[in-house]
PDB file of C-alpha atoms in Angstrom:
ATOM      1  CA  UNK S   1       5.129 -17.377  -1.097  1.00  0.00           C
ATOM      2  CA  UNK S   2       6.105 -14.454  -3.181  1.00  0.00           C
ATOM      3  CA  UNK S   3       5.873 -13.336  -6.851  1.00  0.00           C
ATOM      4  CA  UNK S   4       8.948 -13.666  -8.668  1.00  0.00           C
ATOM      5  CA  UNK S   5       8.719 -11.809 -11.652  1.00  0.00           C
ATOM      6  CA  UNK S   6       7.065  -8.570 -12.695  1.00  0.00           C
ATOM      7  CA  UNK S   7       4.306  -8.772 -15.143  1.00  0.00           C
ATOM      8  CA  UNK S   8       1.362  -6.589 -16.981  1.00  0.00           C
ATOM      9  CA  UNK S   9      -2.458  -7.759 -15.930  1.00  0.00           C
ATOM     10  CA  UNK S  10      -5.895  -7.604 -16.924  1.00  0.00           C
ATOM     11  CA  UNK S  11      -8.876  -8.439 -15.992  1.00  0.00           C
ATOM     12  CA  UNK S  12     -12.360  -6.663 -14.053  1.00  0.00           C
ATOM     13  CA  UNK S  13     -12.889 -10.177 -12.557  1.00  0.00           C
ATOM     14  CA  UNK S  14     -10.694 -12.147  -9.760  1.00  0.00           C
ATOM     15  CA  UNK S  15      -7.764 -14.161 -11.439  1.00  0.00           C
ATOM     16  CA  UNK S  16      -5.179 -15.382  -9.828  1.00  0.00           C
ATOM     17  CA  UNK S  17      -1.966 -13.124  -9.511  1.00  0.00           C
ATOM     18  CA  UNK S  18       0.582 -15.828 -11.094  1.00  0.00           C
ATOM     19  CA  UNK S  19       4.583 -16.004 -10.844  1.00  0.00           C
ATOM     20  CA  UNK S  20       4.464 -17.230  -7.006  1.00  0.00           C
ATOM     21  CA  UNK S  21       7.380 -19.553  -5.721  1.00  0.00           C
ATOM     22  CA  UNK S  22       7.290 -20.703  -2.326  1.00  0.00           C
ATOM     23  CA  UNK S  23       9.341 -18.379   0.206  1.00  0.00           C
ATOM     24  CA  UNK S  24      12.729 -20.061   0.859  1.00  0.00           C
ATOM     25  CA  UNK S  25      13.305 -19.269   4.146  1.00  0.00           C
ATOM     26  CA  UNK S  26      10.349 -20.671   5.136  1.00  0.00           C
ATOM     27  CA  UNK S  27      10.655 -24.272   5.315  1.00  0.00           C
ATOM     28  CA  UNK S  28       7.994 -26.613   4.360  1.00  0.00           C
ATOM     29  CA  UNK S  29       5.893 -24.259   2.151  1.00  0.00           C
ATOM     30  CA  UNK S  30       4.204 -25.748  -0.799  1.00  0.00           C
ATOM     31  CA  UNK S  31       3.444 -24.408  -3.483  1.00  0.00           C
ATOM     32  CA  UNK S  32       1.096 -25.326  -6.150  1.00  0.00           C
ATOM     33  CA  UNK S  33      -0.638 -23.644  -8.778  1.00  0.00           C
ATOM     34  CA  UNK S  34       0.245 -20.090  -7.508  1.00  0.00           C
ATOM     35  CA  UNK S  35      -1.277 -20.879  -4.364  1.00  0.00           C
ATOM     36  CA  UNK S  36      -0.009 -22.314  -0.478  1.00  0.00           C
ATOM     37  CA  UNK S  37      -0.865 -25.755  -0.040  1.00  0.00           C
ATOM     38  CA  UNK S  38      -2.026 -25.789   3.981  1.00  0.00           C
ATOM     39  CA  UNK S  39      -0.307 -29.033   5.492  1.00  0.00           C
ATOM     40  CA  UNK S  40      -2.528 -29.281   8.521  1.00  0.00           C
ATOM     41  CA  UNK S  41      -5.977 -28.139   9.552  1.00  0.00           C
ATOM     42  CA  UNK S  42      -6.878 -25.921  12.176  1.00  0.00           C
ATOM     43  CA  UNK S  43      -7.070 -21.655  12.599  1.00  0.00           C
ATOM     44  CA  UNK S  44      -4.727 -19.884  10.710  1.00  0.00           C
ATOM     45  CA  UNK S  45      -3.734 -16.324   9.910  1.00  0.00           C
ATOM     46  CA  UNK S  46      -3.268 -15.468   6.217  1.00  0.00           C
ATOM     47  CA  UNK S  47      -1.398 -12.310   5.594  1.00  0.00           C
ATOM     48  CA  UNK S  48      -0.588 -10.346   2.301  1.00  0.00           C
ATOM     49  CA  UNK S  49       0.643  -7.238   0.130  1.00  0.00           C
ATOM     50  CA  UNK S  50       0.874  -6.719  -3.074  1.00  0.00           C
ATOM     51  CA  UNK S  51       2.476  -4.063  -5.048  1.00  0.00           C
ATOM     52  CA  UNK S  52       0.984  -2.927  -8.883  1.00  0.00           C
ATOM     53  CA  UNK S  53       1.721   0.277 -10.917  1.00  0.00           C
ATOM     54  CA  UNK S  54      -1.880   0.868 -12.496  1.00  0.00           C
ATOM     55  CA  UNK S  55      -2.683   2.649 -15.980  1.00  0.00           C
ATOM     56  CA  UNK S  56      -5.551   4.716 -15.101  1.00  0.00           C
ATOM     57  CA  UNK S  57      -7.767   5.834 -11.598  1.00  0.00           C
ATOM     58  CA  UNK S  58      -9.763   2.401 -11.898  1.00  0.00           C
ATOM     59  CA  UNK S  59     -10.277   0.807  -8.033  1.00  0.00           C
ATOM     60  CA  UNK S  60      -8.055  -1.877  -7.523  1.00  0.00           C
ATOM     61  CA  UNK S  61      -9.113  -4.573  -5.324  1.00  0.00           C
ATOM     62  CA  UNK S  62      -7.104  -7.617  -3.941  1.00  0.00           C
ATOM     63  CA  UNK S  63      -8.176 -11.019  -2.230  1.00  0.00           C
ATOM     64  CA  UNK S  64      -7.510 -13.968  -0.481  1.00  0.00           C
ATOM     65  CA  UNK S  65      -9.330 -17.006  -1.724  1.00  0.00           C
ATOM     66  CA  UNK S  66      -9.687 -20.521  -0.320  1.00  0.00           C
ATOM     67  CA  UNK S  67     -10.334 -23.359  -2.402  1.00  0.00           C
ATOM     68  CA  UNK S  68     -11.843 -20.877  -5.290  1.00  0.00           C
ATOM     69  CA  UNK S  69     -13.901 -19.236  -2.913  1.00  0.00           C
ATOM     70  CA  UNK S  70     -12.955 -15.698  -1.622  1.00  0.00           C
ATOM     71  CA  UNK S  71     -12.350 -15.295   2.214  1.00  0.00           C
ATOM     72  CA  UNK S  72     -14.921 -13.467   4.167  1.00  0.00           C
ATOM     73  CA  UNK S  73     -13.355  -9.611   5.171  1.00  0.00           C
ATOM     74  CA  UNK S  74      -9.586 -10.593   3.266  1.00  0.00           C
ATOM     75  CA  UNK S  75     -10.760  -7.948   0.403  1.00  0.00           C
ATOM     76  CA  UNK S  76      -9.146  -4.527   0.103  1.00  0.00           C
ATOM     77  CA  UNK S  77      -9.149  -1.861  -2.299  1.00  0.00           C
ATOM     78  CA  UNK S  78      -7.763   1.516  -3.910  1.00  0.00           C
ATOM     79  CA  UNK S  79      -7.630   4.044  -6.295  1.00  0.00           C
ATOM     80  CA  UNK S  80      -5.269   3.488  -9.326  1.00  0.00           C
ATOM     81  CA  UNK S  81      -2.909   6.374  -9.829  1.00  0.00           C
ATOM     82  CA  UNK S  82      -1.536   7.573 -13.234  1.00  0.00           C
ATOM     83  CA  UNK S  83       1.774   8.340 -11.322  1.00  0.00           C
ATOM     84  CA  UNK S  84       2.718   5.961  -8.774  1.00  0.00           C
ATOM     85  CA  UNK S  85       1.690   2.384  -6.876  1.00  0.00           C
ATOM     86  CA  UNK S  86      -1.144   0.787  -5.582  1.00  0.00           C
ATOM     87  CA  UNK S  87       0.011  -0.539  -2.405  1.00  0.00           C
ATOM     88  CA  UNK S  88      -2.355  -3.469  -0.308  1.00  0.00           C
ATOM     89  CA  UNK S  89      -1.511  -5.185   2.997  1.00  0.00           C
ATOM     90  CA  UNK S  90      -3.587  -6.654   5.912  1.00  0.00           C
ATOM     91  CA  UNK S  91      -4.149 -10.192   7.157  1.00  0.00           C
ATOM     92  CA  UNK S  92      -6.992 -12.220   7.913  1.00  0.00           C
ATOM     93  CA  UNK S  93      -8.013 -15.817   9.883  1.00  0.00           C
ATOM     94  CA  UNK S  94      -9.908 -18.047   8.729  1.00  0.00           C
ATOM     95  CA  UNK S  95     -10.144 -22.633   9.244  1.00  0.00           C
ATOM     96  CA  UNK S  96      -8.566 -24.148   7.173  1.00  0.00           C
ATOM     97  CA  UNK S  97      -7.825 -28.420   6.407  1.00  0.00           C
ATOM     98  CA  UNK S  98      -5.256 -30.320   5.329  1.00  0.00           C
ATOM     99  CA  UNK S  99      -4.943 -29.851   1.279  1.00  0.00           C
ATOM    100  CA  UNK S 100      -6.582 -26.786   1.095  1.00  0.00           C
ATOM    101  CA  UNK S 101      -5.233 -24.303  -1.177  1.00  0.00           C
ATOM    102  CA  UNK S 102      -4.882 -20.694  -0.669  1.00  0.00           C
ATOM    103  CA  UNK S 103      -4.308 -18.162  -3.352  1.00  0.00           C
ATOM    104  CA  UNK S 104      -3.922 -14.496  -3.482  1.00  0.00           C
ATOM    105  CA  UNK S 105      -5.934 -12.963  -6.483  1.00  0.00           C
ATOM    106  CA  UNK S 106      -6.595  -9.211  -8.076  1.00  0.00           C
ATOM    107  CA  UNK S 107      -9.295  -7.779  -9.874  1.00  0.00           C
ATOM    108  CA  UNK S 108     -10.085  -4.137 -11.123  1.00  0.00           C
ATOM    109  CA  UNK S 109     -13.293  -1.787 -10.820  1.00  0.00           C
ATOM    110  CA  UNK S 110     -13.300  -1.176 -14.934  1.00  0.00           C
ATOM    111  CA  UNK S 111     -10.906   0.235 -17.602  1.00  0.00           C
ATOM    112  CA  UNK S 112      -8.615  -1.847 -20.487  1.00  0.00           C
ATOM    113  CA  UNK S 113      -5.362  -0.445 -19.229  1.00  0.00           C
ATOM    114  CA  UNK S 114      -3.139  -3.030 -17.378  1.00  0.00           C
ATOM    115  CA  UNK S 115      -1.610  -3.359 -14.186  1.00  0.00           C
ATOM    116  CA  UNK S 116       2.210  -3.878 -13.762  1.00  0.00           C
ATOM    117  CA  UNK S 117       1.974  -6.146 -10.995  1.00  0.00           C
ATOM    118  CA  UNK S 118       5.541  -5.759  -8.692  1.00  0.00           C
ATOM    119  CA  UNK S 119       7.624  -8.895  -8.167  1.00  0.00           C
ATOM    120  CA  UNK S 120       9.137  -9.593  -4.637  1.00  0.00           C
ATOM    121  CA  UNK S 121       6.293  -7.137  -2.754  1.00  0.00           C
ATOM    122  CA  UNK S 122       3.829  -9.015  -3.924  1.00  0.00           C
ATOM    123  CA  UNK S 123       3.883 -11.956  -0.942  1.00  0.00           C
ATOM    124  CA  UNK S 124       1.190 -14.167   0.859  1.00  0.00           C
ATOM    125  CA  UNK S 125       2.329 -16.148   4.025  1.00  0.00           C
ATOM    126  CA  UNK S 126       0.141 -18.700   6.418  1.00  0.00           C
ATOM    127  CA  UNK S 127       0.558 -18.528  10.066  1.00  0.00           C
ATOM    128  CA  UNK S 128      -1.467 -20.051  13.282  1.00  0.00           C
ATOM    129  CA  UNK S 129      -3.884 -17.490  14.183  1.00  0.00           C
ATOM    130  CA  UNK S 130      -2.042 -16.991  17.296  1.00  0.00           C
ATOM    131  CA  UNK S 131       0.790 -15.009  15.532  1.00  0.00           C
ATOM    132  CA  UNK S 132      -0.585 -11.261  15.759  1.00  0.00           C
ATOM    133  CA  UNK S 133      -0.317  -8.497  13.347  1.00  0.00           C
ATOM    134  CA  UNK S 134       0.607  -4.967  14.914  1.00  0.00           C
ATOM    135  CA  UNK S 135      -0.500  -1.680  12.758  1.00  0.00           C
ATOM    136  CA  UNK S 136      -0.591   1.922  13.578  1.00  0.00           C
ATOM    137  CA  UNK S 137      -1.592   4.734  11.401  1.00  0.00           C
ATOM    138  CA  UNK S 138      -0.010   8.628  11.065  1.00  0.00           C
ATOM    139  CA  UNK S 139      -3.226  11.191  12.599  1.00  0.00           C
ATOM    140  CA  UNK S 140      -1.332  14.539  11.745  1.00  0.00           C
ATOM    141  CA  UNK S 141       0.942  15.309   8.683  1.00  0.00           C
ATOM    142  CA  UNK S 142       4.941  15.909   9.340  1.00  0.00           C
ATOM    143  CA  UNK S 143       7.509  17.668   7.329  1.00  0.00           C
ATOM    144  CA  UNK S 144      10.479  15.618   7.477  1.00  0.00           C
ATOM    145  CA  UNK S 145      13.777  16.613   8.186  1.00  0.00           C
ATOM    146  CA  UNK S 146      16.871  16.190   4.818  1.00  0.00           C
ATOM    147  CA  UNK S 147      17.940  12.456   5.721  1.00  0.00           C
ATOM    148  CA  UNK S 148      16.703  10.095   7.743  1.00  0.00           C
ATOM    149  CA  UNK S 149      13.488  10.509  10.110  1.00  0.00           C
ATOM    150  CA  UNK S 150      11.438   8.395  11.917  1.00  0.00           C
ATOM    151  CA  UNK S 151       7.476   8.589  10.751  1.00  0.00           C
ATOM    152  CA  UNK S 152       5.862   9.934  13.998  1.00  0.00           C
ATOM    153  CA  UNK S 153       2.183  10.882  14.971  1.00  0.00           C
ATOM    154  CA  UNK S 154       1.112   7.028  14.849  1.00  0.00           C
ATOM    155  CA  UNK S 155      -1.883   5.843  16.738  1.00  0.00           C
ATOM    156  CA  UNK S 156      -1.947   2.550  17.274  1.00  0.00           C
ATOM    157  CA  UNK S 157      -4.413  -0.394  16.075  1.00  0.00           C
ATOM    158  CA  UNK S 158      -6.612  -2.004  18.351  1.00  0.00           C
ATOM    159  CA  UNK S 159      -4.759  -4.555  20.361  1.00  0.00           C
ATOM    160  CA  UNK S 160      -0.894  -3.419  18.827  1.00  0.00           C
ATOM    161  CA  UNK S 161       1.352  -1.476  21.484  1.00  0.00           C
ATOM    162  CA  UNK S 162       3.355   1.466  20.259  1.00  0.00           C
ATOM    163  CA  UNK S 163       6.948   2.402  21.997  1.00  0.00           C
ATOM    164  CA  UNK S 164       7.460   6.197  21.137  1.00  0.00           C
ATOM    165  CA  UNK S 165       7.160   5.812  17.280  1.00  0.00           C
ATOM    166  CA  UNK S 166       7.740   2.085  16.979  1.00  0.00           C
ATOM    167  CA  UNK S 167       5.171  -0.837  16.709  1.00  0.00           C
ATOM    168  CA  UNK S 168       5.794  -3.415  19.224  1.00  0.00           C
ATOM    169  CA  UNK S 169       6.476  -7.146  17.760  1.00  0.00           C
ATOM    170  CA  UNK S 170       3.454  -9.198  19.443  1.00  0.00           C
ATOM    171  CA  UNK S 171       4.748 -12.406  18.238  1.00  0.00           C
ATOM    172  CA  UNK S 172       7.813 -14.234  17.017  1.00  0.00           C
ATOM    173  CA  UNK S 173       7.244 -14.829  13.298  1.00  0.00           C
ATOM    174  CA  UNK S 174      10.091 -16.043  11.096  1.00  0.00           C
ATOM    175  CA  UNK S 175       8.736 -14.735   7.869  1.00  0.00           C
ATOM    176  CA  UNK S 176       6.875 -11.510   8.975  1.00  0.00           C
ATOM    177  CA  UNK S 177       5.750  -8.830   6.177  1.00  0.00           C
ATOM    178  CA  UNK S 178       6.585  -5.396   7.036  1.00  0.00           C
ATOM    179  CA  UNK S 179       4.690  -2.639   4.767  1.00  0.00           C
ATOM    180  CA  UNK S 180       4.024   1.771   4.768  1.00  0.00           C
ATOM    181  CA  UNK S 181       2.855   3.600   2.381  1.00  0.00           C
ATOM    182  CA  UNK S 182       1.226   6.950   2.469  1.00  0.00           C
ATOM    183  CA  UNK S 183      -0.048   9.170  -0.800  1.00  0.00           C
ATOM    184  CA  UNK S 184       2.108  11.583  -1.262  1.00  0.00           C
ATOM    185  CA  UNK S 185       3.614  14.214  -4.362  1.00  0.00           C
ATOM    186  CA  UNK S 186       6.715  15.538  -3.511  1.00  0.00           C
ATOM    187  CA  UNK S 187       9.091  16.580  -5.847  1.00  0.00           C
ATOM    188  CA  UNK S 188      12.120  14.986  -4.919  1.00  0.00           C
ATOM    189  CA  UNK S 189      13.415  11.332  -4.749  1.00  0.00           C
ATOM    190  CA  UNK S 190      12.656   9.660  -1.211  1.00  0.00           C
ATOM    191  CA  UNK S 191      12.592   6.044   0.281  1.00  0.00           C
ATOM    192  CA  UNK S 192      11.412   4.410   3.078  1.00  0.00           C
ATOM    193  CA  UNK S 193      13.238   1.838   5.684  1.00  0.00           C
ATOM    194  CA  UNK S 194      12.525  -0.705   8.499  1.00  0.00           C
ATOM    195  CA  UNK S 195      14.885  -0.272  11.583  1.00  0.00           C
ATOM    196  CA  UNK S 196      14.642  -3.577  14.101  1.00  0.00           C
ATOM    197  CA  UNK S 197      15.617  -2.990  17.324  1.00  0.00           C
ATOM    198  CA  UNK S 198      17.406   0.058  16.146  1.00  0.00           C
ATOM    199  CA  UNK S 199      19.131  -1.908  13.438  1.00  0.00           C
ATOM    200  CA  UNK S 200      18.237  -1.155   9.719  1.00  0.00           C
ATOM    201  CA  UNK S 201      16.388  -4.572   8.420  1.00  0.00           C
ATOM    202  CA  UNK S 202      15.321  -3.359   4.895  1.00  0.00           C
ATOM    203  CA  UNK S 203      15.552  -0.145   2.695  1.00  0.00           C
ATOM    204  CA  UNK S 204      12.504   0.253   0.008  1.00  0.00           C
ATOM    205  CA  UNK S 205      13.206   1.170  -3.325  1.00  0.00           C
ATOM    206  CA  UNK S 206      14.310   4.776  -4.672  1.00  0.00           C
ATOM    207  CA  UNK S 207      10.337   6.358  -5.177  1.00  0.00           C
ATOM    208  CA  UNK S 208      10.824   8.872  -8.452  1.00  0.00           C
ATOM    209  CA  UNK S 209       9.726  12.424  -7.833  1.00  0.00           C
ATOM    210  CA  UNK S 210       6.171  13.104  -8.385  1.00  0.00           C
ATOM    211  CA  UNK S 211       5.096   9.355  -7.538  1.00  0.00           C
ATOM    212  CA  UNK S 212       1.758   9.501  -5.799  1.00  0.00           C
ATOM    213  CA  UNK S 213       2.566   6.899  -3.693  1.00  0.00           C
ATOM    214  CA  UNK S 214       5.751   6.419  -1.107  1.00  0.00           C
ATOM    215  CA  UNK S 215       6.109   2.445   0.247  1.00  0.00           C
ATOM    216  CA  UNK S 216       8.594  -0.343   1.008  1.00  0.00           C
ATOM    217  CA  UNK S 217       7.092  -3.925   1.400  1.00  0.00           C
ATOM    218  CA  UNK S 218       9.687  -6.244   2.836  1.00  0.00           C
ATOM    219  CA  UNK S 219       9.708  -9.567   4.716  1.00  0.00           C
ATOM    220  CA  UNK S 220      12.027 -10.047   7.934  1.00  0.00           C
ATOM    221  CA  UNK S 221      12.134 -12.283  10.622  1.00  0.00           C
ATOM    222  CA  UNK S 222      10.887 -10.759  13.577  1.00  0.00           C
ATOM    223  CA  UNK S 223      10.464 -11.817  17.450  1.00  0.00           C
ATOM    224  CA  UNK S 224       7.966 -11.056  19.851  1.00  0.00           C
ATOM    225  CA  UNK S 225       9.045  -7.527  21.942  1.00  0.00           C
ATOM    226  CA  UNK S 226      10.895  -6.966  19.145  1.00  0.00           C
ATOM    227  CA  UNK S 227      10.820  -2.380  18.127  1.00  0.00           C
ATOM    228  CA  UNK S 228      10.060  -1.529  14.920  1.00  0.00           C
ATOM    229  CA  UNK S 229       9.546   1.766  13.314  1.00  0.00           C
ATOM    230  CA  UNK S 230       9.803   3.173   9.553  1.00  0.00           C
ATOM    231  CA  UNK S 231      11.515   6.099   8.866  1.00  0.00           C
ATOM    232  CA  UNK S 232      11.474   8.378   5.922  1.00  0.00           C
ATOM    233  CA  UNK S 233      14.655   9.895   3.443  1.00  0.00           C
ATOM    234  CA  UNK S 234      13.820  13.825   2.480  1.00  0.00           C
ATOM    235  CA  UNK S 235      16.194  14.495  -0.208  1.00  0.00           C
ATOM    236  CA  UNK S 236      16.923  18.644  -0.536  1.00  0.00           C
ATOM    237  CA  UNK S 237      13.812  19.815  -1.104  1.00  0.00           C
ATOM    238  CA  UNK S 238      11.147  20.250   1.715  1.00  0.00           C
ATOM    239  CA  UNK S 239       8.118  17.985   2.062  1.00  0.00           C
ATOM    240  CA  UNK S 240       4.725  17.495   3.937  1.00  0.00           C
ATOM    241  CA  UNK S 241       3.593  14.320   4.293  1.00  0.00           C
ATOM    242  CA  UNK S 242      -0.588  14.105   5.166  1.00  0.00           C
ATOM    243  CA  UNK S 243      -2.092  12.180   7.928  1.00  0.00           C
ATOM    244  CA  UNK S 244      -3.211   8.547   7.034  1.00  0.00           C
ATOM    245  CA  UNK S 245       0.982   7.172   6.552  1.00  0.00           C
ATOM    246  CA  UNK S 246       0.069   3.180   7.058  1.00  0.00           C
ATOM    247  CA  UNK S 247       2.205   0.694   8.886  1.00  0.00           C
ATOM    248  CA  UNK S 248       1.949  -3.018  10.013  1.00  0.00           C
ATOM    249  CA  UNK S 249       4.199  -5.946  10.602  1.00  0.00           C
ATOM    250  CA  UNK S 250       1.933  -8.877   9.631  1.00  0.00           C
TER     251      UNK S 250
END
């Protein structure tokens, strides 16, 4: 499922983030509530992002929940930023039965201002547990080339394969969620995209200058062996991005 319209949030406890429609191409979701009905029992894979533009530094957290109840190890958390996203991703497996609901919800550290949470980047999707995620994260800062360039330096996740700079596709998965992001405050315009295979899959949004955060969120269909890499648009003006650039295919 995904969130289909952008909306302002509030709250220092867990609500539920609200706007989600079931993802069309994948057939046989239901959706009820704002959360994904599970249609059979057994061990699945639950994986996420969600996109927010924040009012103030307060922590931002985001969980998966399971019947009410939040999911052992789905939490994760950051910094708001005055200028810029909060950008979460990750996955997590848990058992599941037939009629249980699963939800995606947010919650903040403190503060009154509210959270513009994103529409379309904001996605949850179940899986068996046997489709893998694949991750890899940048340990040395770059300065990009003007155009085009692929994010290198990654070292890869425990259990994900890397091919040069790309993340090897572990398993077929119709409704995969590629997401990067990295902090970063360069002043010029810049963008992020997904090449599959060589092939460009997705192009992330136009990030303003001065945003403290650079992303794309996307979901593709994706097949096991599969190449994927992100690569990064320097406009005119030099730029150094900092170790720590995120990536996964979940």
């Amino acid at each position: 499922m995904y969130r289909t319209a952008t909306a302002n949030m509030e709250s220092t406890t867990y609500i539920p983030i609200p706007s989600m429609a079931a993802n069309p191409n994948l057939l046989g979701s239901v959706v009820s509530s704002n959360a994904l009905v599970c249609q059979s029992a057994g061990e699945v894979r639950v994986a996420f992002s969600a996109v927010m533009k924040p009012g103030d530094s307060a922590v931002q957290y985001v969980s998966v929940f399971k019947n009410g109840v939040p999911v052992s190890g789905s939490e994760v958390s950051a910094a708001g930023k005055y200028n810029g996203a909060s950008v979460f991703f990750g996955s997590v497996v848990t058992t599941v039965n037939s009629g249980d609901v699963i939800d995606l919800r947010w919650r903040k550290s403190t503060g009154t201002w509210a959270v513009s949470m994103l529409a379309d980047y904001t996605r949850m999707n179940i899986t068996s547990s046997s489709i893998l995620p694949a991750g890899a994260t940048t340990t040395a800062a770059f300065s990009p080339s003007a155009g085009w360039t692929d994010v290198p330096n990654m070292s890869a996740d425990s259990g994900t394969t890397l091919n040069g700079n790309s993340l090897v596709v572990p398993s077929t998965n119709p409704g995969a969620i590629l997401a990067a992001s990295t902090p970063a405050n360069v002043n010029d315009t810049t963008a992020l995209r997904f090449l599959i295979n060589d092939v460009v899959a997705y192009t992330g949004p136009t990030i303003p200058a001065y945003d403290q955060t650079i992303w794309a969120v996307a979901s593709v269909a994706v097949n096991a062996g599969d190449l994927v890499r992100v690569q990064y648009n320097r406009g005119s003006f030099a730029a150094s991005i900092a170790a720590g650039f995120r990536f996964m295919v979940l």
